[in-house]
Amino acid sequence: MRKVISVVNQKGGVGKTTTVMNLAAALAVDARVLMIDIDPQGNSSSGLGVNKFQVKYTLYDVLTDNIDIEDAILKAEGESVDIIAGDYNLAGLDIEFINLPNKDQILKNKMKSILKYYDYCLIDCSPGVNILNINALNASDFILIPMQCEYYALEGLTQVMRTFRLVKENTNKNLSIIGILFTMYDCRTNLSNAVISEVEGYFKNIPFETKINRSIKLCEAPSYGLSCIKYAVSSKGAQQYLALAEEVKERIKMFENA
Ligand code: ATP
Ligand code: MG
């Protein structure tokens, strides 16, 4: 089954981490979910309650052959999601990997042995293009693209689509776009609605029907080390991510049957 989803956008601050944390928690309501944090900022790890300074092993140790990937899997307190944490050491891998053959396939090769334990695996990417993000795309079946409903977001989207095509044509023919997710949506602004019409017009059925509104609960939840699904399940943000999880499941089925 196709189950690995990278949440990507080269643009920073568009809601990648918020989406990974909450979609992971929403899917974990009735499935086995692994979240891999490949961002040196480690935001999704700390957001789901992993204390960076108490973690013995992170993804860095896995990718640099210090430990087996099984030994880097953490159980989040208060969440049903398993986590492989990211930390600042990951920032050096562009240099450390420079002379390695297959340096863009390391994550994929490491993940092979643990995929059988999970129904879904979500990868939180960092902004920009770097060797880790390319590793994530090569290890994935799908990309999910969160985008903020603002003017510059359209440029960001063009860049993501370019990277997607390059990876699909060259190193991962299996890669598909599971959807574009509008985040921090404010239906009262003309700009939000204009950006959405433009993207929906151009990309037809790719945007998800579910949109994520601006929500203070989504911002607060990580400071408690929780997803919004655990922190405030009845909030609009949590309910929208639960709806997104249903759409994601349906789309995966659609791809499987295609
Ligand atoms: P980076 O590129 O730095 O990794 P990112 O794409 O992962 O950023 P997030 O960290 O998820 O983006 O979000 C950026 C900021 O926007 C955070 O402060 C987050 O709390 C806030 N945010 C994300 N989604 C929402 C939302 N739906 N409503 C309100 N605030 C949000
Ligand atoms: Mg992030």
PDB file of C-alpha atoms and ligand atoms in Angstrom:
ATOM      1  CA  MET A   1       0.000   0.000   0.000  1.00  0.00           C
ATOM      2  CA  ARG A   2       1.152   3.560  -0.735  1.00  0.00           C
ATOM      3  CA  LYS A   3       1.438   5.294   2.612  1.00  0.00           C
ATOM      4  CA  VAL A   4       4.399   7.677   2.819  1.00  0.00           C
ATOM      5  CA  ILE A   5       3.439  11.351   2.533  1.00  0.00           C
ATOM      6  CA  SER A   6       5.930  14.225   2.546  1.00  0.00           C
ATOM      7  CA  VAL A   7       4.506  17.580   3.516  1.00  0.00           C
ATOM      8  CA  VAL A   8       6.474  20.028   1.404  1.00  0.00           C
ATOM      9  CA  ASN A   9       6.697  23.611   0.359  1.00  0.00           C
ATOM     10  CA  GLN A  10       9.955  25.395  -0.327  1.00  0.00           C
ATOM     11  CA  LYS A  11       8.399  28.519   1.144  1.00  0.00           C
ATOM     12  CA  GLY A  12       8.789  28.897   4.918  1.00  0.00           C
ATOM     13  CA  GLY A  13       6.022  29.348   7.455  1.00  0.00           C
ATOM     14  CA  VAL A  14       3.145  28.068   5.323  1.00  0.00           C
ATOM     15  CA  GLY A  15       1.857  25.471   7.793  1.00  0.00           C
ATOM     16  CA  LYS A  16       3.907  22.357   6.941  1.00  0.00           C
ATOM     17  CA  THR A  17       4.670  21.472  10.555  1.00  0.00           C
ATOM     18  CA  THR A  18       1.170  22.334  11.796  1.00  0.00           C
ATOM     19  CA  THR A  19      -0.240  20.105   9.063  1.00  0.00           C
ATOM     20  CA  VAL A  20       2.085  17.170   9.759  1.00  0.00           C
ATOM     21  CA  MET A  21       1.388  17.205  13.502  1.00  0.00           C
ATOM     22  CA  ASN A  22      -2.356  17.481  13.197  1.00  0.00           C
ATOM     23  CA  LEU A  23      -2.850  15.225  10.202  1.00  0.00           C
ATOM     24  CA  ALA A  24      -0.684  12.595  11.925  1.00  0.00           C
ATOM     25  CA  ALA A  25      -2.784  12.842  15.104  1.00  0.00           C
ATOM     26  CA  ALA A  26      -6.022  12.793  13.086  1.00  0.00           C
ATOM     27  CA  LEU A  27      -4.998   9.683  11.135  1.00  0.00           C
ATOM     28  CA  ALA A  28      -3.807   8.048  14.369  1.00  0.00           C
ATOM     29  CA  VAL A  29      -7.372   8.027  15.726  1.00  0.00           C
ATOM     30  CA  ASP A  30      -7.820   4.660  14.009  1.00  0.00           C
ATOM     31  CA  ALA A  31      -4.490   3.788  12.385  1.00  0.00           C
ATOM     32  CA  ARG A  32      -0.799   3.268  13.109  1.00  0.00           C
ATOM     33  CA  VAL A  33       1.079   6.449  12.240  1.00  0.00           C
ATOM     34  CA  LEU A  34       4.749   7.395  12.158  1.00  0.00           C
ATOM     35  CA  MET A  35       5.912  10.985  11.908  1.00  0.00           C
ATOM     36  CA  ILE A  36       9.457  11.667  10.732  1.00  0.00           C
ATOM     37  CA  ASP A  37      10.874  15.122  11.391  1.00  0.00           C
ATOM     38  CA  ILE A  38      13.595  15.865   8.846  1.00  0.00           C
ATOM     39  CA  ASP A  39      13.702  19.574   9.651  1.00  0.00           C
ATOM     40  CA  PRO A  40      16.774  20.673  11.668  1.00  0.00           C
ATOM     41  CA  GLN A  41      14.411  23.107  13.454  1.00  0.00           C
ATOM     42  CA  GLY A  42      12.799  20.022  15.045  1.00  0.00           C
ATOM     43  CA  ASN A  43       9.461  21.827  15.354  1.00  0.00           C
ATOM     44  CA  SER A  44       7.142  18.883  14.793  1.00  0.00           C
ATOM     45  CA  SER A  45       9.111  16.745  17.278  1.00  0.00           C
ATOM     46  CA  SER A  46       8.874  19.345  20.039  1.00  0.00           C
ATOM     47  CA  GLY A  47       5.311  20.199  19.011  1.00  0.00           C
ATOM     48  CA  LEU A  48       4.245  16.619  19.733  1.00  0.00           C
ATOM     49  CA  GLY A  49       5.966  16.631  23.115  1.00  0.00           C
ATOM     50  CA  VAL A  50       9.477  15.387  22.336  1.00  0.00           C
ATOM     51  CA  ASN A  51      12.015  17.233  24.437  1.00  0.00           C
ATOM     52  CA  LYS A  52      14.989  17.743  22.119  1.00  0.00           C
ATOM     53  CA  PHE A  53      17.496  17.649  24.950  1.00  0.00           C
ATOM     54  CA  GLN A  54      16.234  14.357  26.413  1.00  0.00           C
ATOM     55  CA  VAL A  55      16.182  12.443  23.157  1.00  0.00           C
ATOM     56  CA  LYS A  56      19.026   9.967  22.861  1.00  0.00           C
ATOM     57  CA  TYR A  57      18.849   9.358  19.132  1.00  0.00           C
ATOM     58  CA  THR A  58      17.423  11.372  16.281  1.00  0.00           C
ATOM     59  CA  LEU A  59      17.091  10.940  12.544  1.00  0.00           C
ATOM     60  CA  TYR A  60      20.661  12.215  12.279  1.00  0.00           C
ATOM     61  CA  ASP A  61      21.953   9.068  14.038  1.00  0.00           C
ATOM     62  CA  VAL A  62      19.905   6.901  11.691  1.00  0.00           C
ATOM     63  CA  LEU A  63      21.098   8.598   8.514  1.00  0.00           C
ATOM     64  CA  THR A  64      24.733   8.569   9.608  1.00  0.00           C
ATOM     65  CA  ASP A  65      24.623   4.854  10.529  1.00  0.00           C
ATOM     66  CA  ASN A  66      25.049   5.381  14.299  1.00  0.00           C
ATOM     67  CA  ILE A  67      21.974   3.277  15.114  1.00  0.00           C
ATOM     68  CA  ASP A  68      19.242   1.142  13.565  1.00  0.00           C
ATOM     69  CA  ILE A  69      16.130   3.069  12.580  1.00  0.00           C
ATOM     70  CA  GLU A  70      13.994   0.938  14.961  1.00  0.00           C
ATOM     71  CA  ASP A  71      15.969   2.343  17.899  1.00  0.00           C
ATOM     72  CA  ALA A  72      15.178   5.941  16.964  1.00  0.00           C
ATOM     73  CA  ILE A  73      11.391   5.485  17.181  1.00  0.00           C
ATOM     74  CA  LEU A  74       9.916   7.411  20.106  1.00  0.00           C
ATOM     75  CA  LYS A  75       6.470   7.072  21.650  1.00  0.00           C
ATOM     76  CA  ALA A  76       4.981  10.518  22.180  1.00  0.00           C
ATOM     77  CA  GLU A  77       3.465  11.113  25.596  1.00  0.00           C
ATOM     78  CA  GLY A  78      -0.200  11.973  25.244  1.00  0.00           C
ATOM     79  CA  GLU A  79      -0.267  11.186  21.502  1.00  0.00           C
ATOM     80  CA  SER A  80      -0.771   7.933  19.611  1.00  0.00           C
ATOM     81  CA  VAL A  81       1.763   8.911  16.947  1.00  0.00           C
ATOM     82  CA  ASP A  82       5.245   7.352  16.819  1.00  0.00           C
ATOM     83  CA  ILE A  83       8.013   9.840  16.116  1.00  0.00           C
ATOM     84  CA  ILE A  84      11.512   9.909  14.718  1.00  0.00           C
ATOM     85  CA  ALA A  85      12.797  13.233  15.943  1.00  0.00           C
ATOM     86  CA  GLY A  86      14.805  15.799  14.034  1.00  0.00           C
ATOM     87  CA  ASP A  87      17.521  18.005  15.485  1.00  0.00           C
ATOM     88  CA  TYR A  88      19.987  20.717  14.484  1.00  0.00           C
ATOM     89  CA  ASN A  89      22.650  18.140  13.479  1.00  0.00           C
ATOM     90  CA  LEU A  90      20.583  17.436  10.359  1.00  0.00           C
ATOM     91  CA  ALA A  91      21.585  20.868   9.052  1.00  0.00           C
ATOM     92  CA  GLY A  92      25.110  19.604   8.336  1.00  0.00           C
ATOM     93  CA  LEU A  93      24.098  16.666   6.148  1.00  0.00           C
ATOM     94  CA  ASP A  94      24.284  18.608   2.878  1.00  0.00           C
ATOM     95  CA  ILE A  95      28.037  18.769   3.497  1.00  0.00           C
ATOM     96  CA  GLU A  96      28.485  15.390   5.230  1.00  0.00           C
ATOM     97  CA  PHE A  97      26.782  13.526   2.397  1.00  0.00           C
ATOM     98  CA  ILE A  98      28.519  15.407  -0.380  1.00  0.00           C
ATOM     99  CA  ASN A  99      30.641  12.498  -1.611  1.00  0.00           C
ATOM    100  CA  LEU A 100      28.272   9.631  -0.782  1.00  0.00           C
ATOM    101  CA  PRO A 101      26.906   7.601  -3.674  1.00  0.00           C
ATOM    102  CA  ASN A 102      23.087   7.426  -3.620  1.00  0.00           C
ATOM    103  CA  LYS A 103      23.056  10.277  -1.131  1.00  0.00           C
ATOM    104  CA  ASP A 104      19.501  11.128  -2.202  1.00  0.00           C
ATOM    105  CA  GLN A 105      18.166   7.622  -1.398  1.00  0.00           C
ATOM    106  CA  ILE A 106      19.471   7.143   2.169  1.00  0.00           C
ATOM    107  CA  LEU A 107      16.195   7.862   3.965  1.00  0.00           C
ATOM    108  CA  LYS A 108      14.248   5.576   1.617  1.00  0.00           C
ATOM    109  CA  ASN A 109      16.661   2.687   2.216  1.00  0.00           C
ATOM    110  CA  LYS A 110      16.548   3.190   5.992  1.00  0.00           C
ATOM    111  CA  MET A 111      12.735   3.325   6.080  1.00  0.00           C
ATOM    112  CA  LYS A 112      12.228   0.032   4.225  1.00  0.00           C
ATOM    113  CA  SER A 113      12.453  -2.120   7.365  1.00  0.00           C
ATOM    114  CA  ILE A 114       9.833  -0.219   9.400  1.00  0.00           C
ATOM    115  CA  LEU A 115       7.119   0.582   6.871  1.00  0.00           C
ATOM    116  CA  LYS A 116       5.335  -2.678   7.687  1.00  0.00           C
ATOM    117  CA  TYR A 117       4.571  -1.427  11.213  1.00  0.00           C
ATOM    118  CA  TYR A 118       2.550   1.551   9.993  1.00  0.00           C
ATOM    119  CA  ASP A 119      -0.537   2.464   7.992  1.00  0.00           C
ATOM    120  CA  TYR A 120       0.697   6.002   7.317  1.00  0.00           C
ATOM    121  CA  CYS A 121       4.033   7.726   7.528  1.00  0.00           C
ATOM    122  CA  LEU A 122       4.228  11.528   7.386  1.00  0.00           C
ATOM    123  CA  ILE A 123       7.449  13.453   6.795  1.00  0.00           C
ATOM    124  CA  ASP A 124       7.829  17.064   7.910  1.00  0.00           C
ATOM    125  CA  CYS A 125      10.151  18.802   5.440  1.00  0.00           C
ATOM    126  CA  SER A 126      12.139  21.976   5.986  1.00  0.00           C
ATOM    127  CA  PRO A 127      11.759  25.048   3.778  1.00  0.00           C
ATOM    128  CA  GLY A 128      14.092  25.378   0.788  1.00  0.00           C
ATOM    129  CA  VAL A 129      15.661  22.702  -1.366  1.00  0.00           C
ATOM    130  CA  ASN A 130      18.332  20.545   0.255  1.00  0.00           C
ATOM    131  CA  ILE A 131      19.532  16.959   0.294  1.00  0.00           C
ATOM    132  CA  LEU A 132      17.161  15.996   3.128  1.00  0.00           C
ATOM    133  CA  ASN A 133      14.090  17.274   1.332  1.00  0.00           C
ATOM    134  CA  ILE A 134      15.156  15.409  -1.807  1.00  0.00           C
ATOM    135  CA  ASN A 135      15.634  12.280   0.343  1.00  0.00           C
ATOM    136  CA  ALA A 136      12.096  12.789   1.645  1.00  0.00           C
ATOM    137  CA  LEU A 137      10.657  13.054  -1.877  1.00  0.00           C
ATOM    138  CA  ASN A 138      12.504   9.920  -2.975  1.00  0.00           C
ATOM    139  CA  ALA A 139      11.208   8.036   0.077  1.00  0.00           C
ATOM    140  CA  SER A 140       7.596   9.101  -0.512  1.00  0.00           C
ATOM    141  CA  ASP A 141       4.563   7.886  -2.407  1.00  0.00           C
ATOM    142  CA  PHE A 142       2.879  11.290  -2.186  1.00  0.00           C
ATOM    143  CA  ILE A 143       3.515  14.942  -1.537  1.00  0.00           C
ATOM    144  CA  LEU A 144       1.018  17.125   0.253  1.00  0.00           C
ATOM    145  CA  ILE A 145       1.519  20.843  -0.378  1.00  0.00           C
ATOM    146  CA  PRO A 146       0.232  23.289   2.210  1.00  0.00           C
ATOM    147  CA  MET A 147      -0.047  26.842   0.949  1.00  0.00           C
ATOM    148  CA  GLN A 148      -1.029  30.052   2.575  1.00  0.00           C
ATOM    149  CA  CYS A 149      -3.672  32.046   0.731  1.00  0.00           C
ATOM    150  CA  GLU A 150      -1.483  35.029  -0.136  1.00  0.00           C
ATOM    151  CA  TYR A 151       0.044  36.467  -3.266  1.00  0.00           C
ATOM    152  CA  TYR A 152       3.624  35.164  -2.859  1.00  0.00           C
ATOM    153  CA  ALA A 153       2.294  31.666  -2.238  1.00  0.00           C
ATOM    154  CA  LEU A 154       1.717  31.245  -5.964  1.00  0.00           C
ATOM    155  CA  GLU A 155       5.434  31.633  -6.638  1.00  0.00           C
ATOM    156  CA  GLY A 156       6.188  29.076  -3.922  1.00  0.00           C
ATOM    157  CA  LEU A 157       3.763  26.667  -5.555  1.00  0.00           C
ATOM    158  CA  THR A 158       5.472  27.013  -8.940  1.00  0.00           C
ATOM    159  CA  GLN A 159       8.786  26.071  -7.298  1.00  0.00           C
ATOM    160  CA  VAL A 160       7.334  23.021  -5.528  1.00  0.00           C
ATOM    161  CA  MET A 161       5.795  21.796  -8.785  1.00  0.00           C
ATOM    162  CA  ARG A 162       9.155  22.149 -10.521  1.00  0.00           C
ATOM    163  CA  THR A 163      10.974  20.122  -7.854  1.00  0.00           C
ATOM    164  CA  PHE A 164       8.173  17.534  -7.923  1.00  0.00           C
ATOM    165  CA  ARG A 165       8.505  17.080 -11.692  1.00  0.00           C
ATOM    166  CA  LEU A 166      12.296  16.831 -11.518  1.00  0.00           C
ATOM    167  CA  VAL A 167      12.156  14.114  -8.844  1.00  0.00           C
ATOM    168  CA  LYS A 168       9.351  12.234 -10.599  1.00  0.00           C
ATOM    169  CA  GLU A 169      11.158  12.272 -13.949  1.00  0.00           C
ATOM    170  CA  ASN A 170      14.550  11.310 -12.553  1.00  0.00           C
ATOM    171  CA  THR A 171      14.565   9.405  -9.285  1.00  0.00           C
ATOM    172  CA  ASN A 172      11.050   8.511  -8.054  1.00  0.00           C
ATOM    173  CA  LYS A 173       8.532   7.684 -10.788  1.00  0.00           C
ATOM    174  CA  ASN A 174       6.144   6.506  -8.074  1.00  0.00           C
ATOM    175  CA  LEU A 175       5.635  10.023  -6.643  1.00  0.00           C
ATOM    176  CA  SER A 176       2.156  11.597  -6.860  1.00  0.00           C
ATOM    177  CA  ILE A 177       0.585  14.782  -5.526  1.00  0.00           C
ATOM    178  CA  ILE A 178      -2.051  13.839  -2.980  1.00  0.00           C
ATOM    179  CA  GLY A 179      -3.299  17.412  -2.746  1.00  0.00           C
ATOM    180  CA  ILE A 180      -2.792  21.110  -2.184  1.00  0.00           C
ATOM    181  CA  LEU A 181      -4.029  22.313   1.209  1.00  0.00           C
ATOM    182  CA  PHE A 182      -5.025  25.928   1.769  1.00  0.00           C
ATOM    183  CA  THR A 183      -3.893  26.974   5.232  1.00  0.00           C
ATOM    184  CA  MET A 184      -4.476  30.063   7.385  1.00  0.00           C
ATOM    185  CA  TYR A 185      -7.527  30.683   5.224  1.00  0.00           C
ATOM    186  CA  ASP A 186      -9.648  33.726   5.935  1.00  0.00           C
ATOM    187  CA  CYS A 187     -12.856  33.634   3.930  1.00  0.00           C
ATOM    188  CA  ARG A 188     -13.494  37.336   4.658  1.00  0.00           C
ATOM    189  CA  THR A 189     -10.538  38.529   2.598  1.00  0.00           C
ATOM    190  CA  ASN A 190     -10.783  38.957  -1.149  1.00  0.00           C
ATOM    191  CA  LEU A 191      -7.128  37.970  -1.450  1.00  0.00           C
ATOM    192  CA  SER A 192      -7.676  34.524   0.142  1.00  0.00           C
ATOM    193  CA  ASN A 193     -10.569  33.873  -2.219  1.00  0.00           C
ATOM    194  CA  ALA A 194      -8.685  35.189  -5.264  1.00  0.00           C
ATOM    195  CA  VAL A 195      -5.676  32.942  -4.569  1.00  0.00           C
ATOM    196  CA  ILE A 196      -7.952  29.938  -4.112  1.00  0.00           C
ATOM    197  CA  SER A 197      -9.845  30.560  -7.378  1.00  0.00           C
ATOM    198  CA  GLU A 198      -6.591  30.927  -9.262  1.00  0.00           C
ATOM    199  CA  VAL A 199      -5.109  27.687  -7.869  1.00  0.00           C
ATOM    200  CA  GLU A 200      -8.384  25.764  -8.268  1.00  0.00           C
ATOM    201  CA  GLY A 201      -8.694  27.015 -11.849  1.00  0.00           C
ATOM    202  CA  TYR A 202      -5.189  25.976 -12.759  1.00  0.00           C
ATOM    203  CA  PHE A 203      -4.792  22.748 -10.777  1.00  0.00           C
ATOM    204  CA  LYS A 204      -8.416  21.549 -11.130  1.00  0.00           C
ATOM    205  CA  ASN A 205      -8.957  18.617  -8.737  1.00  0.00           C
ATOM    206  CA  ILE A 206      -5.676  18.797  -6.858  1.00  0.00           C
ATOM    207  CA  PRO A 207      -6.665  21.196  -4.023  1.00  0.00           C
ATOM    208  CA  PHE A 208      -8.398  19.497  -1.081  1.00  0.00           C
ATOM    209  CA  GLU A 209     -11.989  20.494  -0.398  1.00  0.00           C
ATOM    210  CA  THR A 210     -11.048  20.903   3.258  1.00  0.00           C
ATOM    211  CA  LYS A 211      -9.413  24.254   3.990  1.00  0.00           C
ATOM    212  CA  ILE A 212      -7.701  25.161   7.244  1.00  0.00           C
ATOM    213  CA  ASN A 213      -8.852  28.448   8.733  1.00  0.00           C
ATOM    214  CA  ARG A 214      -6.707  30.695  10.866  1.00  0.00           C
ATOM    215  CA  SER A 215      -7.091  29.339  14.381  1.00  0.00           C
ATOM    216  CA  ILE A 216      -5.469  30.365  17.620  1.00  0.00           C
ATOM    217  CA  LYS A 217      -5.904  26.837  19.062  1.00  0.00           C
ATOM    218  CA  LEU A 218      -3.672  25.448  16.294  1.00  0.00           C
ATOM    219  CA  CYS A 219      -0.943  27.894  17.372  1.00  0.00           C
ATOM    220  CA  GLU A 220      -1.368  27.197  21.097  1.00  0.00           C
ATOM    221  CA  ALA A 221      -1.363  23.387  20.981  1.00  0.00           C
ATOM    222  CA  PRO A 222       2.411  22.879  20.325  1.00  0.00           C
ATOM    223  CA  SER A 223       3.312  24.866  23.442  1.00  0.00           C
ATOM    224  CA  TYR A 224       1.596  22.055  25.407  1.00  0.00           C
ATOM    225  CA  GLY A 225       3.449  19.426  23.381  1.00  0.00           C
ATOM    226  CA  LEU A 226       0.174  18.291  21.837  1.00  0.00           C
ATOM    227  CA  SER A 227      -1.598  18.209  18.518  1.00  0.00           C
ATOM    228  CA  CYS A 228      -4.765  20.259  18.365  1.00  0.00           C
ATOM    229  CA  ILE A 229      -6.649  16.954  18.063  1.00  0.00           C
ATOM    230  CA  LYS A 230      -5.583  16.161  21.649  1.00  0.00           C
ATOM    231  CA  TYR A 231      -5.474  19.746  22.938  1.00  0.00           C
ATOM    232  CA  ALA A 232      -8.850  21.005  21.719  1.00  0.00           C
ATOM    233  CA  VAL A 233     -10.662  18.408  19.654  1.00  0.00           C
ATOM    234  CA  SER A 234     -13.843  20.431  19.294  1.00  0.00           C
ATOM    235  CA  SER A 235     -12.009  23.489  17.942  1.00  0.00           C
ATOM    236  CA  LYS A 236     -12.446  24.429  14.301  1.00  0.00           C
ATOM    237  CA  GLY A 237      -8.772  23.710  13.551  1.00  0.00           C
ATOM    238  CA  ALA A 238      -8.924  20.183  14.983  1.00  0.00           C
ATOM    239  CA  GLN A 239     -12.184  19.428  13.171  1.00  0.00           C
ATOM    240  CA  GLN A 240     -10.744  20.645   9.871  1.00  0.00           C
ATOM    241  CA  TYR A 241      -7.663  18.433  10.237  1.00  0.00           C
ATOM    242  CA  LEU A 242      -9.941  15.467  11.063  1.00  0.00           C
ATOM    243  CA  ALA A 243     -11.861  16.211   7.849  1.00  0.00           C
ATOM    244  CA  LEU A 244      -8.567  16.444   5.955  1.00  0.00           C
ATOM    245  CA  ALA A 245      -7.592  12.982   7.270  1.00  0.00           C
ATOM    246  CA  GLU A 246     -10.787  11.553   5.761  1.00  0.00           C
ATOM    247  CA  GLU A 247     -10.037  13.197   2.418  1.00  0.00           C
ATOM    248  CA  VAL A 248      -6.462  11.892   2.503  1.00  0.00           C
ATOM    249  CA  LYS A 249      -7.712   8.321   3.128  1.00  0.00           C
ATOM    250  CA  GLU A 250     -10.195   8.617   0.240  1.00  0.00           C
ATOM    251  CA  ARG A 251      -7.561   9.969  -2.125  1.00  0.00           C
ATOM    252  CA  ILE A 252      -5.108   7.187  -1.253  1.00  0.00           C
ATOM    253  CA  LYS A 253      -7.848   4.651  -2.049  1.00  0.00           C
ATOM    254  CA  MET A 254      -8.495   6.443  -5.334  1.00  0.00           C
ATOM    255  CA  PHE A 255      -4.808   6.235  -6.272  1.00  0.00           C
ATOM    256  CA  GLU A 256      -4.676   2.557  -5.265  1.00  0.00           C
ATOM    257  CA  ASN A 257      -7.647   1.757  -7.503  1.00  0.00           C
ATOM    258  CA  ALA A 258      -6.491   3.872 -10.450  1.00  0.00           C
TER     259      ALA A 258
HETATM  260  P1  ATP B   1       8.844  26.277   8.337  1.00  0.00           P
HETATM  261  O1  ATP B   1       8.953  26.524   6.870  1.00  0.00           O
HETATM  262  O2  ATP B   1       9.637  27.260   9.158  1.00  0.00           O
HETATM  263  O3  ATP B   1       9.107  24.860   8.716  1.00  0.00           O
HETATM  264  P2  ATP B   1       6.068  25.663   8.398  1.00  0.00           P
HETATM  265  O4  ATP B   1       5.725  25.699   6.957  1.00  0.00           O
HETATM  266  O5  ATP B   1       6.305  24.357   9.024  1.00  0.00           O
HETATM  267  O6  ATP B   1       7.307  26.622   8.702  1.00  0.00           O
HETATM  268  P3  ATP B   1       4.315  26.187  10.610  1.00  0.00           P
HETATM  269  O7  ATP B   1       5.445  26.164  11.579  1.00  0.00           O
HETATM  270  O8  ATP B   1       3.368  25.068  10.633  1.00  0.00           O
HETATM  271  O9  ATP B   1       4.877  26.439   9.152  1.00  0.00           O
HETATM  272  O10 ATP B   1       3.463  27.517  10.786  1.00  0.00           O
HETATM  273  C1  ATP B   1       4.080  28.796  10.792  1.00  0.00           C
HETATM  274  C2  ATP B   1       3.385  29.652  11.870  1.00  0.00           C
HETATM  275  O11 ATP B   1       2.032  29.815  11.520  1.00  0.00           O
HETATM  276  C3  ATP B   1       3.410  29.014  13.236  1.00  0.00           C
HETATM  277  O12 ATP B   1       3.558  30.000  14.205  1.00  0.00           O
HETATM  278  C4  ATP B   1       2.045  28.350  13.344  1.00  0.00           C
HETATM  279  O13 ATP B   1       1.590  28.256  14.685  1.00  0.00           O
HETATM  280  C5  ATP B   1       1.186  29.307  12.545  1.00  0.00           C
HETATM  281  N1  ATP B   1       0.061  28.616  11.907  1.00  0.00           N
HETATM  282  C6  ATP B   1       0.103  27.529  11.110  1.00  0.00           C
HETATM  283  N2  ATP B   1      -1.131  27.159  10.705  1.00  0.00           N
HETATM  284  C7  ATP B   1      -1.979  28.057  11.268  1.00  0.00           C
HETATM  285  C8  ATP B   1      -3.408  28.255  11.232  1.00  0.00           C
HETATM  286  N3  ATP B   1      -4.219  27.450  10.549  1.00  0.00           N
HETATM  287  N4  ATP B   1      -3.923  29.284  11.929  1.00  0.00           N
HETATM  288  C9  ATP B   1      -3.128  30.128  12.618  1.00  0.00           C
HETATM  289  N5  ATP B   1      -1.789  30.002  12.691  1.00  0.00           N
HETATM  290  C10 ATP B   1      -1.217  28.995  12.034  1.00  0.00           C
HETATM  291 MG    MG B   2       8.096  23.504   9.773  1.00  0.00          MG
END
